[in-house]
XYZ file of C-alpha atoms in Angstrom:
213
model
C -20.418 -44.242 -13.742
C -22.760 -41.490 -12.520
C -26.330 -40.630 -12.273
C -27.669 -36.621 -13.526
C -30.318 -36.085 -12.154
C -32.741 -32.843 -12.632
C -35.716 -31.841 -9.797
C -37.413 -29.213 -10.601
C -40.050 -27.152 -7.947
C -42.857 -24.732 -8.850
C -46.296 -23.860 -8.965
C -46.006 -22.106 -12.614
C -44.835 -18.874 -11.482
C -41.647 -19.747 -9.637
C -40.013 -22.275 -10.305
C -36.288 -23.983 -9.339
C -34.567 -26.733 -11.213
C -31.766 -28.122 -9.472
C -29.696 -30.176 -11.525
C -26.947 -32.644 -9.881
C -24.215 -34.423 -11.629
C -23.776 -37.576 -9.439
C -21.978 -39.905 -8.618
C -21.410 -39.760 -4.865
C -18.525 -37.933 -3.373
C -17.921 -36.201 -6.761
C -18.450 -32.484 -6.784
C -22.353 -31.938 -7.145
C -23.180 -28.655 -9.684
C -26.184 -27.097 -9.296
C -28.239 -24.734 -11.559
C -31.141 -22.706 -9.866
C -33.607 -21.156 -12.559
C -35.991 -18.801 -10.763
C -38.412 -17.734 -13.314
C -41.194 -15.200 -13.028
C -40.448 -11.072 -12.460
C -44.036 -10.765 -11.137
C -43.742 -13.757 -8.204
C -40.526 -12.847 -7.209
C -41.677 -8.911 -6.135
C -43.613 -10.631 -3.864
C -40.835 -11.714 -1.616
C -38.749 -8.324 -1.665
C -38.859 -4.997 -3.495
C -37.769 -4.734 -6.947
C -35.204 -2.266 -5.801
C -33.752 -4.989 -3.091
C -33.700 -7.733 -5.990
C -30.117 -8.467 -6.988
C -29.996 -9.794 -11.433
C -30.490 -13.275 -11.649
C -26.973 -13.664 -13.131
C -25.100 -11.842 -10.005
C -27.240 -14.296 -8.060
C -25.791 -17.362 -10.141
C -22.602 -15.589 -10.197
C -22.353 -15.239 -6.544
C -23.826 -18.590 -5.827
C -21.050 -20.587 -7.959
C -18.052 -18.353 -6.269
C -19.775 -19.472 -3.122
C -19.662 -22.859 -3.525
C -16.060 -22.868 -4.860
C -15.195 -20.864 -1.978
C -16.675 -23.495 0.117
C -15.390 -26.405 -1.969
C -11.806 -25.100 -1.790
C -12.088 -24.973 1.722
C -13.475 -28.043 2.831
C -11.136 -29.766 -0.138
C -7.918 -27.989 1.603
C -8.982 -28.933 5.003
C -9.614 -32.303 3.930
C -6.063 -32.935 3.090
C -4.672 -31.380 6.503
C -4.859 -33.211 9.945
C -8.609 -32.079 10.191
C -8.973 -35.346 7.787
C -9.244 -37.403 10.936
C -12.171 -34.951 12.315
C -14.266 -34.521 9.329
C -14.268 -38.004 8.816
C -13.806 -39.717 12.932
C -15.490 -37.159 14.809
C -18.159 -36.141 12.695
C -18.861 -38.810 10.454
C -17.686 -42.549 11.661
C -18.538 -42.079 15.350
C -22.325 -40.389 14.809
C -22.885 -43.034 12.381
C -21.365 -46.202 14.708
C -23.411 -44.504 17.896
C -26.390 -44.744 15.705
C -26.592 -47.771 14.666
C -25.666 -48.675 18.259
C -29.499 -47.132 19.092
C -31.169 -49.075 16.733
C -29.605 -52.413 17.224
C -27.159 -52.911 20.120
C -26.605 -56.268 19.345
C -24.725 -55.057 16.147
C -21.413 -54.185 17.824
C -20.375 -51.902 15.904
C -17.262 -49.644 16.474
C -15.922 -46.643 14.812
C -12.151 -47.729 13.933
C -10.560 -44.348 11.924
C -12.906 -43.701 8.850
C -14.322 -47.140 9.063
C -17.541 -48.969 10.393
C -16.108 -51.784 11.844
C -17.873 -55.165 13.478
C -17.176 -58.947 13.984
C -16.641 -59.979 10.320
C -16.871 -56.927 8.783
C -16.000 -53.583 7.881
C -17.667 -49.933 6.165
C -15.024 -47.554 4.708
C -16.170 -43.930 4.908
C -14.138 -41.496 2.399
C -14.729 -37.996 1.116
C -17.716 -37.232 -0.248
C -19.308 -39.541 2.811
C -19.512 -37.034 5.256
C -22.418 -35.105 3.661
C -20.292 -31.505 3.744
C -20.756 -31.206 -0.310
C -24.150 -30.945 -0.580
C -24.434 -28.938 3.200
C -22.076 -26.805 0.691
C -24.437 -26.206 -1.492
C -27.168 -25.621 0.676
C -24.907 -23.034 2.449
C -24.376 -21.061 -1.204
C -28.362 -20.901 -2.023
C -28.586 -19.409 1.406
C -26.665 -16.866 1.238
C -27.632 -15.752 -2.027
C -31.218 -15.711 -1.123
C -32.640 -12.280 -0.127
C -34.756 -13.593 2.711
C -33.533 -11.410 5.427
C -30.419 -12.257 7.987
C -32.455 -13.793 10.952
C -34.305 -15.723 8.654
C -31.757 -16.854 6.557
C -29.733 -17.997 10.005
C -32.333 -19.703 11.182
C -32.214 -21.962 7.684
C -28.596 -22.279 8.233
C -28.174 -23.785 11.530
C -31.717 -25.949 10.950
C -30.639 -26.853 7.155
C -27.451 -27.836 8.202
C -28.041 -29.843 11.037
C -30.618 -31.838 9.110
C -28.609 -32.781 6.087
C -26.212 -33.929 8.477
C -27.955 -36.195 10.691
C -30.410 -37.673 7.352
C -27.213 -38.367 5.720
C -25.931 -40.410 9.289
C -29.327 -42.286 8.420
C -28.747 -42.995 5.219
C -24.586 -44.529 6.379
C -27.072 -46.474 8.649
C -28.845 -47.958 5.713
C -25.530 -48.530 4.006
C -24.272 -50.336 6.723
C -27.647 -52.281 7.078
C -27.132 -53.149 3.101
C -23.264 -54.312 3.443
C -24.395 -56.804 6.192
C -27.608 -58.195 5.485
C -28.571 -57.219 1.562
C -25.597 -56.275 -0.686
C -27.717 -55.969 -3.381
C -29.108 -52.561 -2.043
C -25.949 -50.881 -1.098
C -25.056 -49.219 -5.084
C -29.109 -48.183 -5.470
C -28.497 -46.715 -1.419
C -24.840 -45.089 -2.571
C -25.431 -43.671 -5.677
C -28.824 -43.287 -5.761
C -31.668 -43.026 -3.287
C -29.154 -41.570 -0.781
C -27.784 -38.804 -2.224
C -31.532 -37.864 -3.793
C -32.572 -38.022 -0.832
C -30.307 -35.260 0.314
C -31.054 -33.112 -2.431
C -34.691 -33.258 -1.859
C -34.240 -32.147 1.412
C -32.288 -29.180 0.275
C -34.551 -28.360 -2.379
C -37.530 -28.423 0.364
C -35.635 -26.780 2.659
C -34.808 -23.602 0.069
C -38.153 -23.512 -1.256
C -40.053 -23.147 2.267
C -37.316 -20.555 3.278
C -37.734 -18.402 -0.124
C -41.600 -18.789 -0.440
C -42.239 -17.548 3.226
C -43.576 -13.469 3.072
C -40.826 -11.628 4.160
C -43.217 -9.313 6.166
C -46.302 -10.867 8.008
C -49.599 -9.750 6.629
C -51.191 -7.283 8.532
C -54.901 -7.120 9.379
């Protein structure tokens, strides 16, 4: 069963509307609605602003290309790198830092501890959400410097939050399984989505040119 979530950000003049279909691990859909021509002009000159339909089309094209590349890599020998190197090992290290007595180890695609384990499959690595953020940044007219900073800092932030999500899932499995489903399909993914929305809003709402005295 999926969770259908709508998140809206705006101040009455400019609004971003994010629509996500979850279950976690399925492909996430994004619909960004940016309204108010007058507010858009505050961030870029009219001659540089792409039509909304073109921005949406480019976003969908970039995200589709990202998903195609991601799924192709996941079905190749790189799958071990995505899951074990970028997901399971950092999560095991994080749990050990928080609580060394847990004796958690990274074994293949699983977090393993005495008496149990947690399997991390496709979608648990957070790269689908990272793909949403990359596509959103690439279609935003914010300048290449700010775009590059946003890409690097945003992707690292999303990845780090996903590691915290996995650590929380581990704690739920080990100590209170009643929290697992909520963290897995609700709270955890929504935190990642909120991070994407917040970073994107911060990026586009800052003026392109610093005000002069």
